[in-house]
Short mmCIF file of C-alpha atoms in Angstrom, two decimals:
data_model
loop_
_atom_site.label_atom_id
_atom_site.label_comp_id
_atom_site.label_asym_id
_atom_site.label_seq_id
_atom_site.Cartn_x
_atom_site.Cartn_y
_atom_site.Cartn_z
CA UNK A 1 -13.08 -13.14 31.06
CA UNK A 2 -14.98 -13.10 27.58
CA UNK A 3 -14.98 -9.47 26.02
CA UNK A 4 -17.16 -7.75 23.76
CA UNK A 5 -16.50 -4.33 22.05
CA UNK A 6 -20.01 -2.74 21.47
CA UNK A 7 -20.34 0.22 19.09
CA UNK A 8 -23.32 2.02 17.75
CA UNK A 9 -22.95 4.11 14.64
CA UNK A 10 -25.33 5.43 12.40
CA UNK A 11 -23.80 6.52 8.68
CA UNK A 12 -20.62 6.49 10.42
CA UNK A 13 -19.13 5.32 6.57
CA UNK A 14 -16.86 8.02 6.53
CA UNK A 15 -15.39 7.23 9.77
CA UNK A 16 -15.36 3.67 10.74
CA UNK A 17 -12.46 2.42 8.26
CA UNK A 18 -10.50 4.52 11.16
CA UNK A 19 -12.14 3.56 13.78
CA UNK A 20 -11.77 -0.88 12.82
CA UNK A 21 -8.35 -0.07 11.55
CA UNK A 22 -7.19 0.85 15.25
CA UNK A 23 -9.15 -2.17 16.53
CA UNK A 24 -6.98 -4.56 14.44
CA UNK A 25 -4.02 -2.99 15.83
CA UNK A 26 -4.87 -4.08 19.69
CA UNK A 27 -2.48 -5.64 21.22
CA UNK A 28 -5.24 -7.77 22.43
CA UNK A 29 -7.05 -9.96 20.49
CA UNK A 30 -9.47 -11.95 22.00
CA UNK A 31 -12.41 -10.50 21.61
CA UNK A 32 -16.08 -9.75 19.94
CA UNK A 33 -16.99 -7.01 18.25
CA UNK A 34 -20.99 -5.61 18.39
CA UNK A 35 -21.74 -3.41 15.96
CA UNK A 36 -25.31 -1.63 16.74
CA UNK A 37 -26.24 -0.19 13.73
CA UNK A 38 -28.62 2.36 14.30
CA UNK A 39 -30.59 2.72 10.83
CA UNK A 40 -27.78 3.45 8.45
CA UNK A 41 -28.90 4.27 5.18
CA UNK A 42 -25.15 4.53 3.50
CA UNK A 43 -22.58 2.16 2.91
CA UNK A 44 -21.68 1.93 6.69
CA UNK A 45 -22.34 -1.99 6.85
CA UNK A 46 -20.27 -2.46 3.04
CA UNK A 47 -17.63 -1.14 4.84
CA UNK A 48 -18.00 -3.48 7.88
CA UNK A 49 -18.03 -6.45 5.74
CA UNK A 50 -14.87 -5.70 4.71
CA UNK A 51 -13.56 -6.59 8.33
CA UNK A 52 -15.00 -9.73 8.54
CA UNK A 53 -12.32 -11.97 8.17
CA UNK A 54 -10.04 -10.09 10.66
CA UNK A 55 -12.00 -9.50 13.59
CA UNK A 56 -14.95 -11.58 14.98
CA UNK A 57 -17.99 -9.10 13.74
CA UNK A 58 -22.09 -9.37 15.10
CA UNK A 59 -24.06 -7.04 13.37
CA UNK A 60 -27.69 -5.73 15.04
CA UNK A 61 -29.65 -3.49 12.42
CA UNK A 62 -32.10 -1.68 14.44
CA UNK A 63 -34.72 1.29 12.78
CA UNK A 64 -33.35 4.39 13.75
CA UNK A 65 -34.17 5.12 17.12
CA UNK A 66 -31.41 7.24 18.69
CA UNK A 67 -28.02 6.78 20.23
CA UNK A 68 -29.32 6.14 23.94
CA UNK A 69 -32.20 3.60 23.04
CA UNK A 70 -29.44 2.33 20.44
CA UNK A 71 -26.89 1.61 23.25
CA UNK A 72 -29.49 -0.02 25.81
CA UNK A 73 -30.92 -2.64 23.13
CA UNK A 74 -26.77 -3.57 22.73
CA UNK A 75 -26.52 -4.28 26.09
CA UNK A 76 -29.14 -6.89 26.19
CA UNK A 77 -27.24 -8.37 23.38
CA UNK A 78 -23.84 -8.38 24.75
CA UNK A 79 -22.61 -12.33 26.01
CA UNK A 80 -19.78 -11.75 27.56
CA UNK A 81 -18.25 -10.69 31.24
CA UNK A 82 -16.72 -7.42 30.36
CA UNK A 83 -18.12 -4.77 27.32
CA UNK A 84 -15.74 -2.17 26.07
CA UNK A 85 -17.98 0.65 24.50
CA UNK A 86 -16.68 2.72 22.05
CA UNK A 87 -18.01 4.88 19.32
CA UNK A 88 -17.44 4.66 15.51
CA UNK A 89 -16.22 7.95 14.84
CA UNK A 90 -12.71 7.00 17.24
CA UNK A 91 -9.48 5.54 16.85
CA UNK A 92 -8.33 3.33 20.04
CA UNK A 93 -4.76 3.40 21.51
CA UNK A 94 -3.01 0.23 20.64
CA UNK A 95 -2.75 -0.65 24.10
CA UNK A 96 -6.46 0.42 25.14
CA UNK A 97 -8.36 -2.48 24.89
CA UNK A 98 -5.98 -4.56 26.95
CA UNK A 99 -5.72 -1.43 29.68
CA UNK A 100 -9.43 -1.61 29.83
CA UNK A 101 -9.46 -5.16 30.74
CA UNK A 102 -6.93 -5.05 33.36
CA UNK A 103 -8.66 -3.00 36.49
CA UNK A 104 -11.40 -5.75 36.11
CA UNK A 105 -9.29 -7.99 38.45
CA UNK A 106 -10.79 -6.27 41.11
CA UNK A 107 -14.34 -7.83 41.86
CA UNK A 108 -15.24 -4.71 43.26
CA UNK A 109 -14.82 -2.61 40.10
CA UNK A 110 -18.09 -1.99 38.08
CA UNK A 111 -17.06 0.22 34.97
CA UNK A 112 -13.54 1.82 34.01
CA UNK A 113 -13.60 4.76 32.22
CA UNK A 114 -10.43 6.19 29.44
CA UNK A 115 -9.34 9.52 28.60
CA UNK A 116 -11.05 10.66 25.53
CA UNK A 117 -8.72 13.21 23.54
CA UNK A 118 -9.52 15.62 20.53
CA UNK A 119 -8.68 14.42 16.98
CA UNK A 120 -6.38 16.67 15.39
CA UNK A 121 -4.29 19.60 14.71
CA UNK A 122 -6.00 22.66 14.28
CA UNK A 123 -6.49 25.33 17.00
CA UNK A 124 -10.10 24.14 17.42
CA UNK A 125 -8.95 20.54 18.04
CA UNK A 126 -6.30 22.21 20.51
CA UNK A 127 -9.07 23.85 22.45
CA UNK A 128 -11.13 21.14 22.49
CA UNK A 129 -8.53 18.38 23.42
CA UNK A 130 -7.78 20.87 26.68
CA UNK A 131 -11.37 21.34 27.37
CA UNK A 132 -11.61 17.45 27.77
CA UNK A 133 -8.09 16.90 29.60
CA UNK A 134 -9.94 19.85 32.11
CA UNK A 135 -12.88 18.02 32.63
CA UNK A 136 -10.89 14.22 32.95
CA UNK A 137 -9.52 16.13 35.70
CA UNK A 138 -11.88 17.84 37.19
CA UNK A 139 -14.08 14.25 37.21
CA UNK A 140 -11.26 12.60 39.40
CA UNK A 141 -12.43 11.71 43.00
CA UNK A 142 -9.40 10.15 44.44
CA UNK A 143 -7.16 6.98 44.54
CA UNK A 144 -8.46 6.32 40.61
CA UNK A 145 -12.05 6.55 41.37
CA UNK A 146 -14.30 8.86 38.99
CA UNK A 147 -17.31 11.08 39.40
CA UNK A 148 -18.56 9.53 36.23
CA UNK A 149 -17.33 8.44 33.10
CA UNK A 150 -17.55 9.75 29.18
CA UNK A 151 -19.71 7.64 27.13
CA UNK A 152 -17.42 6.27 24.09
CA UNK A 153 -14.71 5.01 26.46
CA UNK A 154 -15.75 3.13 29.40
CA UNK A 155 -15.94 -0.39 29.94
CA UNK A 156 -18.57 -2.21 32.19
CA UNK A 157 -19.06 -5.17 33.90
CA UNK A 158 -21.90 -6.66 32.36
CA UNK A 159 -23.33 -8.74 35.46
CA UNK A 160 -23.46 -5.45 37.42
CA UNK A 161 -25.11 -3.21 34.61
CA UNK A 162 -27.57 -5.99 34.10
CA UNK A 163 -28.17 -6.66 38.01
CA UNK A 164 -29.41 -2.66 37.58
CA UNK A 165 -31.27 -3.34 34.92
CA UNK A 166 -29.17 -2.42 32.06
CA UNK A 167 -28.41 0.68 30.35
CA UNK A 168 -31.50 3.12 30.63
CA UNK A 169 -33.83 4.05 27.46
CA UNK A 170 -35.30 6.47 28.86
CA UNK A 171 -35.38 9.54 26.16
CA UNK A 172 -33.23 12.62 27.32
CA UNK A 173 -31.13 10.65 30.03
CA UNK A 174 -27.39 10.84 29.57
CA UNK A 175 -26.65 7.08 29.67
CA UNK A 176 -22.88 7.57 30.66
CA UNK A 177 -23.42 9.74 33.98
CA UNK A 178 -26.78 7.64 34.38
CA UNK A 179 -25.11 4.34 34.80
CA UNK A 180 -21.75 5.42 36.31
CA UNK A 181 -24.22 7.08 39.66
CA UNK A 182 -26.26 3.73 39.36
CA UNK A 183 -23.13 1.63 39.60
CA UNK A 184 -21.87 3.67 42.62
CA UNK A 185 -25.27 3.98 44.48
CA UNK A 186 -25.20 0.40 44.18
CA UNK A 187 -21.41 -0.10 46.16
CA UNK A 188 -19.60 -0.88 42.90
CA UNK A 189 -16.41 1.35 42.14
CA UNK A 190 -16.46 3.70 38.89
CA UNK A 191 -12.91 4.20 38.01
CA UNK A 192 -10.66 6.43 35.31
CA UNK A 193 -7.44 5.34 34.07
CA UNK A 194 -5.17 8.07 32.01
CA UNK A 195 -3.52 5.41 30.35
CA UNK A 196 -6.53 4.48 28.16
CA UNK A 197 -6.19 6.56 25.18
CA UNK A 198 -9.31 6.82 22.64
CA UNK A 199 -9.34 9.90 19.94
CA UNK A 200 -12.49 11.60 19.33
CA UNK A 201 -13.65 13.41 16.47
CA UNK A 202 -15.09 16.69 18.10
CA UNK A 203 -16.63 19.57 16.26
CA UNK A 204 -14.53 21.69 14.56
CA UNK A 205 -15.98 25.07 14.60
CA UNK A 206 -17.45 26.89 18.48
CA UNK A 207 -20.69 27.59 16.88
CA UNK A 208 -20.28 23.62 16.72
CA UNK A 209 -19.46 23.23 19.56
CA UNK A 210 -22.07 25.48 21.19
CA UNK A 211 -24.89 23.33 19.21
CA UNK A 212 -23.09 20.16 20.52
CA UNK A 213 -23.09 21.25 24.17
CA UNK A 214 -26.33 23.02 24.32
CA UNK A 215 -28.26 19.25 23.73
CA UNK A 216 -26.19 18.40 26.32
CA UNK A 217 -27.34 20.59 28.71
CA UNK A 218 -30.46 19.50 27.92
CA UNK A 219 -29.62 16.19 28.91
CA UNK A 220 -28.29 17.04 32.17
CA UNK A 221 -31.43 18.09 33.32
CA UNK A 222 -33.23 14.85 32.99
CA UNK A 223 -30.31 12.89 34.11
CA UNK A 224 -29.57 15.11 37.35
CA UNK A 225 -33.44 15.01 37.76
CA UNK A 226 -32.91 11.18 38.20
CA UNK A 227 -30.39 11.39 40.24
CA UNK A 228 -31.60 14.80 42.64
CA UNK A 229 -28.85 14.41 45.50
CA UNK A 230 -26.04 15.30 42.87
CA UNK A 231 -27.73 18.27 42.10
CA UNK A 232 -26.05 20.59 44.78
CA UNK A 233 -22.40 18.70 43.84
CA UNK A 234 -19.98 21.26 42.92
CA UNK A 235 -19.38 19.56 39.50
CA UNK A 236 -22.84 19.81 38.48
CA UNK A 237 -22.64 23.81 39.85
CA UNK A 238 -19.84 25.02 37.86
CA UNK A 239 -20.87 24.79 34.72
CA UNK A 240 -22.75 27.35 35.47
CA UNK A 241 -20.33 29.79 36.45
CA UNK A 242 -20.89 32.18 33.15
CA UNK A 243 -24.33 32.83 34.30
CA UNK A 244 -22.77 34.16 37.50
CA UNK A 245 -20.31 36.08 35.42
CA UNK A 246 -23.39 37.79 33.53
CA UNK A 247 -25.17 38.99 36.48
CA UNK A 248 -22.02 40.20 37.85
CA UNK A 249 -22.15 42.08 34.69
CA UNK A 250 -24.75 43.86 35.76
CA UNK A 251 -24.10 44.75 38.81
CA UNK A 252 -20.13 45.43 38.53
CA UNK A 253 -18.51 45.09 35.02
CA UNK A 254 -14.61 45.54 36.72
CA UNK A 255 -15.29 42.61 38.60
CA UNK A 256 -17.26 40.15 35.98
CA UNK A 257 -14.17 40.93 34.34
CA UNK A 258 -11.67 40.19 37.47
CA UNK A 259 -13.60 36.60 37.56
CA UNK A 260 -13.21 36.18 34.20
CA UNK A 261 -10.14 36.63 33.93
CA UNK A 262 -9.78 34.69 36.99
CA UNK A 263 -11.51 31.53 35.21
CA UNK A 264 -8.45 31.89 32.98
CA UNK A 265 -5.62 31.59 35.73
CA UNK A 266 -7.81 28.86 37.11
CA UNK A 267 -7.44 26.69 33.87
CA UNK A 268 -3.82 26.96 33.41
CA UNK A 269 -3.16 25.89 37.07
CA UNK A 270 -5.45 22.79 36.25
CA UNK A 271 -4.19 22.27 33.68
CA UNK A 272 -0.47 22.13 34.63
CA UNK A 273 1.68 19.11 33.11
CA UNK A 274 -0.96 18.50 30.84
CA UNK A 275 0.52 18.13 26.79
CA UNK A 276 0.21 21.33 25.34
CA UNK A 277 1.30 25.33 25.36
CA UNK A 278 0.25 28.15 27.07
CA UNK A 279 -1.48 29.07 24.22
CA UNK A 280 -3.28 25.88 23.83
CA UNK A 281 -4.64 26.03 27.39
CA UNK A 282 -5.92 29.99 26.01
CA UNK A 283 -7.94 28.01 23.51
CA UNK A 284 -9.04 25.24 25.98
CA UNK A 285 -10.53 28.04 28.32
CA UNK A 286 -12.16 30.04 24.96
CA UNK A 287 -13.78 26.60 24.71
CA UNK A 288 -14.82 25.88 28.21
CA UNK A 289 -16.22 29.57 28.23
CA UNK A 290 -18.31 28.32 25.31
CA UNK A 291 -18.97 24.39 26.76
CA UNK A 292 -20.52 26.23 29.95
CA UNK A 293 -22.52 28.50 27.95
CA UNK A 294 -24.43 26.52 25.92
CA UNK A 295 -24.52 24.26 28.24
CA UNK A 296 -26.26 26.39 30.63
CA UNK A 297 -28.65 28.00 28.32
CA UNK A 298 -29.32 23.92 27.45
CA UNK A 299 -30.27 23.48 30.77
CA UNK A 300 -32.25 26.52 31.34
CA UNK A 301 -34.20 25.94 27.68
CA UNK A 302 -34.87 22.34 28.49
CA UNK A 303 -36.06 23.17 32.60
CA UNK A 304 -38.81 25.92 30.91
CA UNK A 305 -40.31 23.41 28.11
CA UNK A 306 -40.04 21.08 30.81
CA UNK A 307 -41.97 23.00 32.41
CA UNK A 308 -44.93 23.87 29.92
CA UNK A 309 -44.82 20.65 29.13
CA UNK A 310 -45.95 19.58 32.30
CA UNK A 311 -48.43 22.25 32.84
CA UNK A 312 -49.93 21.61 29.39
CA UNK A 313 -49.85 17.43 29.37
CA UNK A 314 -47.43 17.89 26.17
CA UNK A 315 -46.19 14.42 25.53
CA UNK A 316 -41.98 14.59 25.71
CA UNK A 317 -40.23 14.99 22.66
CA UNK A 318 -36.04 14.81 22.57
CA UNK A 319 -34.74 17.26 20.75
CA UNK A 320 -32.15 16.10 18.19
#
């Protein structure tokens, strides 16, 4: 099978010498690498020239038009029978590439996805690397197969995203969930394997991570909008649990509290086995209480303009 790593970055200079370093050091080889730039205006493509005698490089300048339009022009781009999509600002496992490849045996598998863990040392990083083991987790489905998978570390069979018409454009979708519920409605599996290992720079600070989480909220509602029947799932429900908290709040602050506290027990049991201390899975549920937050209020935020918008004929703007 021909493979093609595709990557969108956009002033990603200070991060992709990482990020190509790790790419050199697959174990395998034999493949393309895309790089989507999405209107770069530093030294982002100096830096990729630098690369061009070691790894087999395309380069597609585009005007800057966003990671999600970014990604779907790519696609159409992309000759090959498998894509590996990753994001600049990671460094790959070794062995990841080559782990990605492997579940494609299968004819029945349409995308694999990887674990994506939190760059780094601090106790941010330590939170945040437990937030996303919790959600990996949470994602799982049974006998390998995923709920969806996280954008920056999934692999797709190109026939099948093209036979659905590629990856969507549409502004405010979250491509990643969009395509992994397309794939599935469509009979193709979605699968996660924990032995695909990509870091991820996440932000470092909660107020951060709030801002980070809070677009995606935003995002959730146009992409569960598209796909209405995994509204009432119990994944897409949870997140909102701090909003159940708060009017608990009102009505009985001794047991908002017992259910927060609760919340807490509820993340170390999850996260049992998983690399860390006890004190790292404190931080991972400081940061979930913060991830469900924002992401609520996203959600909320995005549902009212939504509405206005409609009831005014406002033309949709993303919000950045």
């Amino acid at each position: 099978m021909d493979v093609c790593v595709h990557t969108n970055v956009h002033n990603g200079a200070s991060v992709i010498r990482a990020y190509l370093d790790s790419l050199v050091q697959q174990t395998f080889k034999d493949f393309d690498l895309l790089i989507v730039d999405d209107g770069s205006t530093d030294h982002t493509l100096k830096i990729v020239d630098d690369y061009r005698e070691i790894l087999s490089i395309q380069v597609l300048s585009l005007s800057h038009v966003g990671l999600t339009e970014a990604r779907a022009v790519g696609m159409q781009n992309v000759a090959a029978d498998i894509c590996i999509i990753l994001d600049a600002d990671e460094i790959v496992e070794p062995h990841a590439l080559e782990r990605f490849i492997q579940p494609f045996s299968d004819p029945a598998i349409g995308a694999v996805g990887g674990r994506v863990v939190s760059w780094g040392t601090g106790w941010s990083a330590r939170g945040a690397r437990m937030l996303r083991e919790a959600i990996h987790r949470l994602r799982k489905t049974g006998d390998e197969n995923t709920w969806a998978v996280s954008g920056g570390s999934i692999a797709v069979r190109v026939e099948a995203v093209r036979s659905l018409g590629g990856f969507t454009s549409a502004p405010g979708v979250a491509e990643d969930y969009d395509i992994s519920w397309r794939l599935q409605d469509q009979g193709w599996r979605v699968v996660s394997k924990d032995d695909i290992i990509v870091y991820h720079r996440d932000p470092v600070t909660l107020w951060a991570t709030f801002k980070h989480k809070f677009v995606i909220g935003q995002r959730a509602l146009h992409t569960l909008w598209l796909h209405r029947r995994r509204l009432l799932d119990w994944r897409s429900i949870v997140v909102f649990y701090p909003l159940g908290i708060l009017i608990l709040a009102v009505l009985d602050a001794r047991l908002a509290l017992f259910v927060l506290m609760a919340t807490l027990l509820g993340v170390v049991i999850l996260l049992r086995g998983a690399d860390g201390s006890l004190i790292d899975r404190l931080y991972g549920w400081i940061f979930l209480n913060v991830y469900s937050t924002a992401y609520a209020l996203g959600f909320l935020y995005e549902l009212l303009r939504t509405a206005i918008r409609v009831l005014v004929r406002i033309p949709y703007a993303e919000s950045e």
